């Protein structure tokens, strides 16, 4: 009975979220923006008036009044709270084909960690060793919040296993959960900011992971401001002294569940994405000193197309039209190849933006990390597909997928510009280490 009730609840929540996305999408249909009289703030808005009309936030995030409505926000948050408590935590599971193989205690960490935290904090972002990062943070969508990473049943897909997230999770150690923070903790055990348990972004265990499901590029300016506010309010953070590592991955939902609900979006979505990406990075550059930004393209569309080449499980065939309706919904999937082309253009936009000189100084830099760029599912030696890096819905990453991703990001951070790996590799197939000759995290200025 519990399983049946959970399944029914998931369907209701997914339908509500899909409706929410539809309404949200209809409100950002034009690039030029709505008239000034319709501008609202995050605290104002009347849900009963012009619910699907187009307004613009005072901070220039185009959206629907749904987002500005306190009752809707509280209802949405309440549904997720009930759902989370009904199912209980799933992130602590330690058995399953979609989990990384545990590393025995007698196997040492692959790198020599001695000497890779500077005796005194560096004054240049281009001379950072792995142990010099004091704080980690992340912006993004459900792939960064590790939604459904430890799911075994499709009704567990709305649980955020943030402690397992590839770039911001810190649950366990690298032996049980390979994540970027769990790697960096080997060089600096006092690192903080990482998520340490299942949580939504309003919960304490999420820490400086403000990623949210269904987030698109247009949400990043607001999310960045929320992150900065959260970090500045934390007494542990020495804003002008601590070195910060911020990972930003976004774009998958733009093409998976947003573009098909916009008016003529194929004509302007890439331009809009670049605008919001630039707005976000300009803001971070202005207010966030001593920061290195990992700018990462989303693997969502690549992985989806690679799964299409094999026989997807029934659970995937059932859930994907709900979670990724622009690619798999019967009404819009005819344009999926066009959406794929637009997604490839955005990947190039991200790389081009990362090279802009205004984003590079002694205390701030942006580095494009392309390990997801040509991502695909793995295949076993017998040629059969290996979907173990995917969650049960074939949209999100499994815990093993997060571990593989952490491995890829770590390798990219130690690879010079224009010589970075652009595909996912098997876990620990290659694990790069700093050396006395090359001790620094690679940036455009030290590559």
Coordinates of C-alpha atoms in Angstrom, one line a residue:
X1 CA 0.0 0.0 0.0
X2 CA 2.9 2.4 0.8
X3 CA 4.4 1.8 -2.6
X4 CA 1.1 2.4 -4.4
X5 CA 0.5 5.6 -2.5
X6 CA 4.0 6.8 -3.2
X7 CA 3.6 6.0 -6.9
X8 CA 0.3 8.0 -7.0
X9 CA 2.0 10.9 -5.1
X10 CA 4.9 10.9 -7.6
X11 CA 2.5 11.1 -10.6
X12 CA 0.6 14.0 -8.9
X13 CA 3.8 15.9 -8.2
X14 CA 5.3 15.3 -11.6
X15 CA 2.1 16.5 -13.3
X16 CA 2.1 19.6 -11.1
X17 CA 5.7 20.3 -11.9
X18 CA 5.1 19.8 -15.6
X19 CA 2.2 22.2 -15.4
X20 CA 4.4 24.6 -13.4
X21 CA 7.0 24.4 -16.1
X22 CA 4.4 25.1 -18.8
X23 CA 3.1 28.2 -17.1
X24 CA 6.6 29.3 -16.3
X25 CA 7.6 28.9 -19.9
X26 CA 4.7 30.8 -21.3
X27 CA 5.9 33.8 -19.3
X28 CA 9.3 34.1 -20.9
X29 CA 8.4 33.9 -24.5
X30 CA 9.9 37.2 -25.8
X31 CA 13.5 38.2 -25.7
X32 CA 12.8 41.9 -25.5
X33 CA 10.8 41.5 -22.2
X34 CA 7.4 42.8 -21.1
X35 CA 6.4 46.4 -20.5
X36 CA 7.7 48.1 -17.4
X37 CA 4.3 48.2 -15.8
X38 CA 4.4 44.4 -15.4
X39 CA 7.6 44.3 -13.5
X40 CA 7.4 42.6 -10.1
X41 CA 9.8 41.5 -7.4
X42 CA 10.4 38.1 -5.8
X43 CA 8.1 39.2 -2.9
X44 CA 5.2 40.6 -4.9
X45 CA 2.6 39.1 -7.2
X46 CA -1.0 38.1 -7.3
X47 CA -1.5 34.5 -8.4
X48 CA -5.3 35.2 -9.1
X49 CA -4.5 37.9 -11.7
X50 CA -3.1 37.2 -15.1
X51 CA -1.7 33.9 -14.0
X52 CA -0.1 33.0 -17.3
X53 CA 0.7 36.6 -18.3
X54 CA 4.2 37.8 -19.0
X55 CA 6.0 39.9 -16.3
X56 CA 9.6 40.7 -15.6
X57 CA 11.2 40.7 -12.2
X58 CA 13.0 43.8 -11.0
X59 CA 16.2 41.9 -11.3
X60 CA 15.4 41.1 -14.9
X61 CA 14.6 37.4 -14.6
X62 CA 11.6 36.8 -16.9
X63 CA 9.2 34.4 -15.3
X64 CA 5.6 33.9 -14.2
X65 CA 3.7 35.2 -11.2
X66 CA 3.7 31.7 -10.0
X67 CA 7.3 32.2 -8.8
X68 CA 6.4 35.4 -7.1
X69 CA 3.4 34.0 -5.2
X70 CA 4.2 33.1 -1.6
X71 CA 1.2 30.7 -1.4
X72 CA 2.4 28.7 -4.4
X73 CA 6.0 28.6 -3.2
X74 CA 4.8 27.4 0.2
X75 CA 2.5 24.8 -1.3
X76 CA 5.3 23.5 -3.6
X77 CA 7.8 23.4 -0.7
X78 CA 5.2 21.7 1.5
X79 CA 4.5 19.0 -1.0
X80 CA 8.2 18.2 -1.3
X81 CA 8.6 18.1 2.5
X82 CA 5.8 15.6 2.8
X83 CA 7.2 13.6 0.0
X84 CA 10.7 13.6 1.5
X85 CA 9.4 12.5 4.9
X86 CA 7.1 9.9 3.5
X87 CA 9.9 8.1 1.7
X88 CA 12.7 8.8 4.2
X89 CA 16.4 9.2 3.2
X90 CA 17.7 7.2 0.3
X91 CA 21.2 8.6 0.1
X92 CA 22.7 6.2 2.7
X93 CA 22.1 3.0 0.7
X94 CA 25.4 1.2 0.1
X95 CA 24.4 -1.7 -2.2
X96 CA 23.3 -1.8 -5.8
X97 CA 24.7 -1.9 -9.4
X98 CA 24.4 1.9 -9.7
X99 CA 26.8 2.6 -6.8
X100 CA 30.5 2.9 -7.2
X101 CA 32.6 -0.1 -6.1
X102 CA 33.9 0.6 -2.6
X103 CA 37.7 1.2 -2.3
X104 CA 39.2 -1.0 0.4
X105 CA 41.0 0.7 3.3
X106 CA 44.3 -0.8 2.3
X107 CA 44.3 1.0 -1.0
X108 CA 45.9 4.5 -0.7
X109 CA 44.5 7.7 -2.2
X110 CA 45.8 7.9 -5.8
X111 CA 47.7 11.2 -5.2
X112 CA 50.4 12.3 -2.9
X113 CA 48.7 15.1 -0.9
X114 CA 51.8 16.4 0.8
X115 CA 52.8 19.9 -0.2
X116 CA 49.6 20.8 -2.1
X117 CA 48.3 23.3 0.3
X118 CA 50.3 26.6 0.3
X119 CA 52.0 27.6 3.5
X120 CA 50.3 31.0 3.1
X121 CA 47.2 31.7 1.1
X122 CA 48.1 32.6 -2.5
X123 CA 47.4 36.1 -3.8
X124 CA 46.6 34.9 -7.3
X125 CA 43.9 32.5 -8.5
X126 CA 46.4 31.2 -11.1
X127 CA 48.6 29.8 -8.4
X128 CA 46.1 27.7 -6.4
X129 CA 47.0 24.2 -5.3
X130 CA 44.2 21.7 -4.7
X131 CA 44.5 22.2 -0.9
X132 CA 44.2 26.0 -1.1
X133 CA 40.4 26.0 -1.6
X134 CA 38.6 26.7 1.7
X135 CA 35.0 26.8 0.5
X136 CA 33.1 25.0 -2.2
X137 CA 29.7 26.0 -3.7
X138 CA 27.5 25.2 -6.6
X139 CA 24.8 26.5 -8.9
X140 CA 22.7 24.4 -11.2
X141 CA 19.8 22.1 -11.7
X142 CA 18.7 18.6 -10.6
X143 CA 22.0 17.0 -11.9
X144 CA 23.8 19.1 -9.3
X145 CA 21.3 18.5 -6.6
X146 CA 21.8 14.8 -7.2
X147 CA 18.1 14.2 -7.6
X148 CA 17.3 10.5 -7.6
X149 CA 20.9 9.5 -7.5
X150 CA 20.2 6.6 -5.1
X151 CA 16.7 5.8 -6.4
X152 CA 15.6 2.2 -6.8
X153 CA 12.0 2.9 -7.6
X154 CA 10.7 5.6 -9.8
X155 CA 8.7 7.2 -7.0
X156 CA 12.0 8.0 -5.2
X157 CA 13.1 10.3 -8.1
X158 CA 12.2 13.5 -6.3
X159 CA 14.5 12.9 -3.4
X160 CA 17.6 15.1 -3.6
X161 CA 20.7 13.0 -2.6
X162 CA 22.8 16.2 -2.4
X163 CA 25.5 14.5 -0.3
X164 CA 26.3 12.4 -3.3
X165 CA 26.5 15.3 -5.9
X166 CA 29.6 15.1 -8.2
X167 CA 30.7 18.7 -7.6
X168 CA 29.4 19.7 -4.2
X169 CA 28.5 16.5 -2.2
X170 CA 30.7 15.6 0.8
X171 CA 28.9 12.6 2.2
X172 CA 31.3 9.7 3.3
X173 CA 34.8 9.7 1.7
X174 CA 36.3 9.2 -1.7
X175 CA 36.3 5.4 -1.0
X176 CA 32.5 5.3 -0.8
X177 CA 31.4 8.4 -2.7
X178 CA 33.9 9.9 -5.1
X179 CA 32.9 13.6 -5.3
X180 CA 35.0 16.7 -5.9
X181 CA 34.8 17.8 -2.2
X182 CA 35.8 14.3 -1.1
X183 CA 38.8 14.6 -3.3
X184 CA 39.7 18.1 -2.1
X185 CA 39.2 17.0 1.5
X186 CA 42.3 14.8 1.1
X187 CA 44.3 17.9 0.5
X188 CA 42.5 20.2 2.9
X189 CA 40.4 18.4 5.6
X190 CA 39.0 21.8 6.8
X191 CA 37.2 22.4 3.5
X192 CA 33.5 23.3 4.0
X193 CA 30.4 24.3 2.1
X194 CA 29.6 20.9 0.6
X195 CA 26.3 19.1 1.1
X196 CA 26.5 16.2 3.5
X197 CA 23.1 14.5 3.4
X198 CA 19.8 14.2 1.5
X199 CA 18.2 17.6 1.5
X200 CA 16.4 20.3 -0.5
X201 CA 18.2 23.6 -1.0
X202 CA 16.4 25.2 1.9
X203 CA 17.7 22.6 4.4
X204 CA 20.8 22.9 6.4
X205 CA 22.6 19.9 5.0
X206 CA 22.5 21.4 1.5
X207 CA 25.0 24.1 2.7
X208 CA 26.3 26.0 -0.3
X209 CA 24.5 23.9 -2.9
X210 CA 21.6 26.1 -4.2
X211 CA 20.9 24.0 -7.3
X212 CA 17.2 23.3 -7.9
X213 CA 15.2 21.0 -10.0
X214 CA 13.8 22.4 -13.3
X215 CA 16.3 25.3 -13.1
X216 CA 17.2 26.9 -16.4
X217 CA 19.8 29.4 -17.5
X218 CA 17.4 32.2 -16.8
X219 CA 17.3 31.2 -13.1
X220 CA 21.1 31.6 -12.6
X221 CA 21.2 35.4 -11.8
X222 CA 18.7 35.0 -9.0
X223 CA 20.3 31.7 -7.8
X224 CA 23.8 33.4 -7.8
X225 CA 22.4 36.2 -5.6
X226 CA 20.8 33.7 -3.3
X227 CA 24.1 31.8 -3.0
X228 CA 26.1 35.0 -2.2
X229 CA 23.6 36.0 0.5
X230 CA 23.7 32.5 2.1
X231 CA 27.5 32.5 2.1
X232 CA 27.9 36.0 3.5
X233 CA 25.5 35.1 6.3
X234 CA 27.6 32.1 7.3
X235 CA 30.1 33.1 10.1
X236 CA 32.6 30.4 8.9
X237 CA 33.2 32.3 5.6
X238 CA 36.0 34.9 5.5
X239 CA 34.7 36.6 2.4
X240 CA 37.9 38.4 1.4
X241 CA 40.4 35.8 2.6
X242 CA 39.0 32.3 1.8
X243 CA 39.5 30.9 -1.7
X244 CA 36.2 29.7 -3.1
X245 CA 35.6 27.0 -5.8
X246 CA 32.2 27.5 -7.5
X247 CA 30.9 25.0 -10.0
X248 CA 28.2 26.1 -12.4
X249 CA 26.5 23.6 -14.7
X250 CA 23.3 24.6 -16.4
X251 CA 21.4 24.3 -19.8
X252 CA 19.9 20.8 -19.8
X253 CA 16.4 21.8 -18.8
X254 CA 16.4 24.6 -21.3
X255 CA 16.1 22.0 -24.0
X256 CA 14.6 19.1 -22.1
X257 CA 11.6 20.8 -20.6
X258 CA 11.5 24.5 -21.5
X259 CA 12.2 25.4 -25.1
X260 CA 9.1 23.7 -26.5
X261 CA 6.8 25.8 -24.3
X262 CA 8.2 29.1 -25.5
X263 CA 6.9 31.2 -28.4
X264 CA 9.4 31.0 -31.3
X265 CA 12.1 30.0 -28.8
X266 CA 14.3 28.4 -31.4
X267 CA 14.9 31.8 -32.9
X268 CA 16.2 33.4 -29.7
X269 CA 17.0 30.9 -26.9
X270 CA 20.7 30.8 -27.5
X271 CA 20.9 34.6 -27.4
X272 CA 18.9 34.6 -24.2
X273 CA 21.1 31.9 -22.6
X274 CA 24.2 33.9 -23.3
X275 CA 22.6 37.0 -21.8
X276 CA 21.7 35.2 -18.6
X277 CA 25.1 33.5 -18.4
X278 CA 26.9 36.7 -18.8
X279 CA 24.7 38.4 -16.2
X280 CA 25.5 35.7 -13.7
X281 CA 29.2 35.8 -14.3
X282 CA 29.4 39.6 -14.2
X283 CA 27.6 39.5 -10.9
X284 CA 29.9 36.9 -9.4
X285 CA 33.0 38.7 -10.7
X286 CA 31.8 41.9 -9.0
X287 CA 30.8 40.6 -5.6
X288 CA 32.7 37.3 -5.1
X289 CA 36.5 37.8 -4.6
X290 CA 39.0 35.0 -4.5
X291 CA 36.9 32.7 -6.7
X292 CA 37.5 30.1 -9.3
X293 CA 34.4 29.2 -11.4
X294 CA 34.2 25.8 -13.0
X295 CA 31.9 26.4 -16.0
X296 CA 30.5 23.0 -17.1
X297 CA 28.2 22.1 -20.0
X298 CA 25.2 19.8 -19.1
X299 CA 25.4 16.1 -20.2
X300 CA 21.6 15.8 -20.2
X301 CA 21.0 15.9 -23.9
X302 CA 24.1 14.0 -24.9
X303 CA 23.2 11.1 -22.5
X304 CA 19.6 11.1 -23.6
X305 CA 20.6 10.7 -27.3
X306 CA 23.1 8.0 -26.5
X307 CA 20.4 6.1 -24.6
X308 CA 18.1 6.3 -27.6
X309 CA 20.6 4.1 -29.5
X310 CA 19.8 1.2 -27.2
X311 CA 16.7 -0.3 -25.7
X312 CA 15.8 1.9 -22.8
X313 CA 14.1 0.1 -19.8
X314 CA 10.4 0.4 -19.4
X315 CA 10.8 2.8 -16.4
X316 CA 12.7 5.2 -18.6
X317 CA 10.1 5.0 -21.4
X318 CA 7.4 5.8 -18.8
X319 CA 9.2 8.7 -17.0
X320 CA 11.1 10.5 -19.7
X321 CA 8.0 11.9 -21.5
X322 CA 7.1 13.5 -18.1
X323 CA 10.6 14.8 -17.1
X324 CA 11.9 15.7 -20.5
X325 CA 8.8 16.4 -22.5
X326 CA 10.5 18.5 -25.2
X327 CA 12.5 15.5 -26.3
X328 CA 10.1 12.7 -25.5
X329 CA 6.6 14.1 -25.2
X330 CA 4.5 13.2 -28.2
X331 CA 3.5 16.8 -28.9
X332 CA 7.0 18.2 -29.2
X333 CA 9.5 15.3 -29.9
X334 CA 9.4 15.9 -33.6
X335 CA 11.7 18.9 -33.1
X336 CA 14.2 17.0 -30.9
X337 CA 17.0 17.2 -33.5
X338 CA 16.6 20.9 -33.8
X339 CA 16.7 21.2 -30.0
X340 CA 19.8 19.1 -30.1
X341 CA 21.5 21.5 -32.5
X342 CA 20.6 24.5 -30.3
X343 CA 22.0 22.7 -27.3
X344 CA 25.3 22.1 -29.2
X345 CA 25.4 25.9 -29.9
X346 CA 25.0 26.7 -26.3
X347 CA 27.9 24.4 -25.4
X348 CA 30.1 26.5 -27.7
X349 CA 28.6 29.7 -26.2
X350 CA 29.7 28.6 -22.8
X351 CA 33.3 28.0 -24.0
X352 CA 33.4 31.3 -25.8
X353 CA 32.1 33.2 -22.7
X354 CA 34.7 31.6 -20.5
X355 CA 37.4 33.1 -22.6
X356 CA 36.3 36.7 -22.3
X357 CA 39.1 38.7 -20.8
X358 CA 36.9 40.5 -18.3
X359 CA 36.4 37.2 -16.4
X360 CA 40.1 36.8 -15.6
X361 CA 42.0 38.6 -13.0
X362 CA 44.2 37.8 -10.0
X363 CA 41.3 37.0 -7.7
X364 CA 38.7 35.7 -10.1
X365 CA 38.6 33.4 -13.1
X366 CA 36.3 31.2 -15.1
X367 CA 37.5 27.9 -16.5
X368 CA 35.5 25.9 -19.0
X369 CA 35.6 22.2 -18.0
X370 CA 34.3 20.1 -21.0
X371 CA 34.4 16.5 -19.6
X372 CA 30.7 16.3 -20.2
X373 CA 30.8 17.8 -23.7
X374 CA 30.7 14.5 -25.6
X375 CA 29.3 12.3 -22.8
X376 CA 27.6 9.0 -23.5
X377 CA 26.6 5.9 -21.7
X378 CA 29.2 3.1 -21.3
X379 CA 29.2 -0.2 -23.1
X380 CA 30.4 -3.5 -21.6
X381 CA 33.0 -5.6 -23.3
X382 CA 30.3 -7.8 -24.9
X383 CA 28.9 -4.6 -26.6
X384 CA 25.8 -4.4 -24.5
X385 CA 24.9 -1.0 -23.0
X386 CA 25.9 -0.3 -19.4
X387 CA 23.3 2.1 -17.9
X388 CA 24.8 1.9 -14.4
X389 CA 25.8 5.6 -14.5
X390 CA 22.1 6.6 -14.9
X391 CA 19.4 6.7 -12.3
X392 CA 16.3 4.6 -12.8
X393 CA 14.6 7.3 -15.0
X394 CA 17.5 7.5 -17.5
X395 CA 17.5 11.3 -17.1
X396 CA 19.4 11.8 -13.9
X397 CA 22.8 10.4 -12.8
X398 CA 23.1 7.5 -10.4
X399 CA 25.6 7.6 -7.5
X400 CA 28.0 5.8 -9.8
X401 CA 27.4 8.4 -12.4
X402 CA 28.1 11.2 -9.9
X403 CA 31.4 9.5 -9.0
X404 CA 32.4 9.1 -12.7
X405 CA 31.5 12.8 -13.2
X406 CA 33.6 13.9 -10.2
X407 CA 36.5 11.9 -11.6
X408 CA 36.1 13.7 -14.9
X409 CA 35.9 17.2 -13.4
X410 CA 38.9 16.6 -11.2
X411 CA 40.9 15.5 -14.3
X412 CA 39.8 18.5 -16.2
X413 CA 40.9 20.8 -13.4
X414 CA 44.4 19.5 -13.8
X415 CA 44.5 19.5 -17.6
X416 CA 45.7 22.5 -19.5
X417 CA 43.4 24.6 -21.6
X418 CA 42.5 23.1 -25.0
X419 CA 43.9 19.8 -23.9
X420 CA 41.1 18.8 -21.7
X421 CA 39.2 15.5 -21.8
X422 CA 35.7 15.8 -23.4
X423 CA 34.2 12.4 -22.6
X424 CA 33.3 10.4 -19.6
X425 CA 35.7 7.5 -18.7
X426 CA 35.2 4.6 -16.4
X427 CA 35.7 5.3 -12.7
X428 CA 39.4 5.5 -11.8
X429 CA 40.4 4.6 -15.4
X430 CA 42.4 7.8 -15.3
X431 CA 42.9 9.9 -12.1
X432 CA 45.2 12.8 -12.5
X433 CA 47.4 14.2 -9.7
X434 CA 49.3 17.4 -9.1
X435 CA 53.0 17.1 -9.4
X436 CA 55.9 19.3 -8.1
X437 CA 56.4 20.4 -11.7
X438 CA 52.7 21.2 -12.2
X439 CA 51.2 21.8 -8.8
X440 CA 48.4 24.3 -9.7
X441 CA 44.8 24.1 -10.8
X442 CA 44.9 24.9 -14.5
X443 CA 43.5 28.2 -15.6
X444 CA 43.8 30.1 -18.9
X445 CA 46.7 32.1 -17.6
X446 CA 48.8 29.2 -16.2
X447 CA 48.2 26.5 -18.9

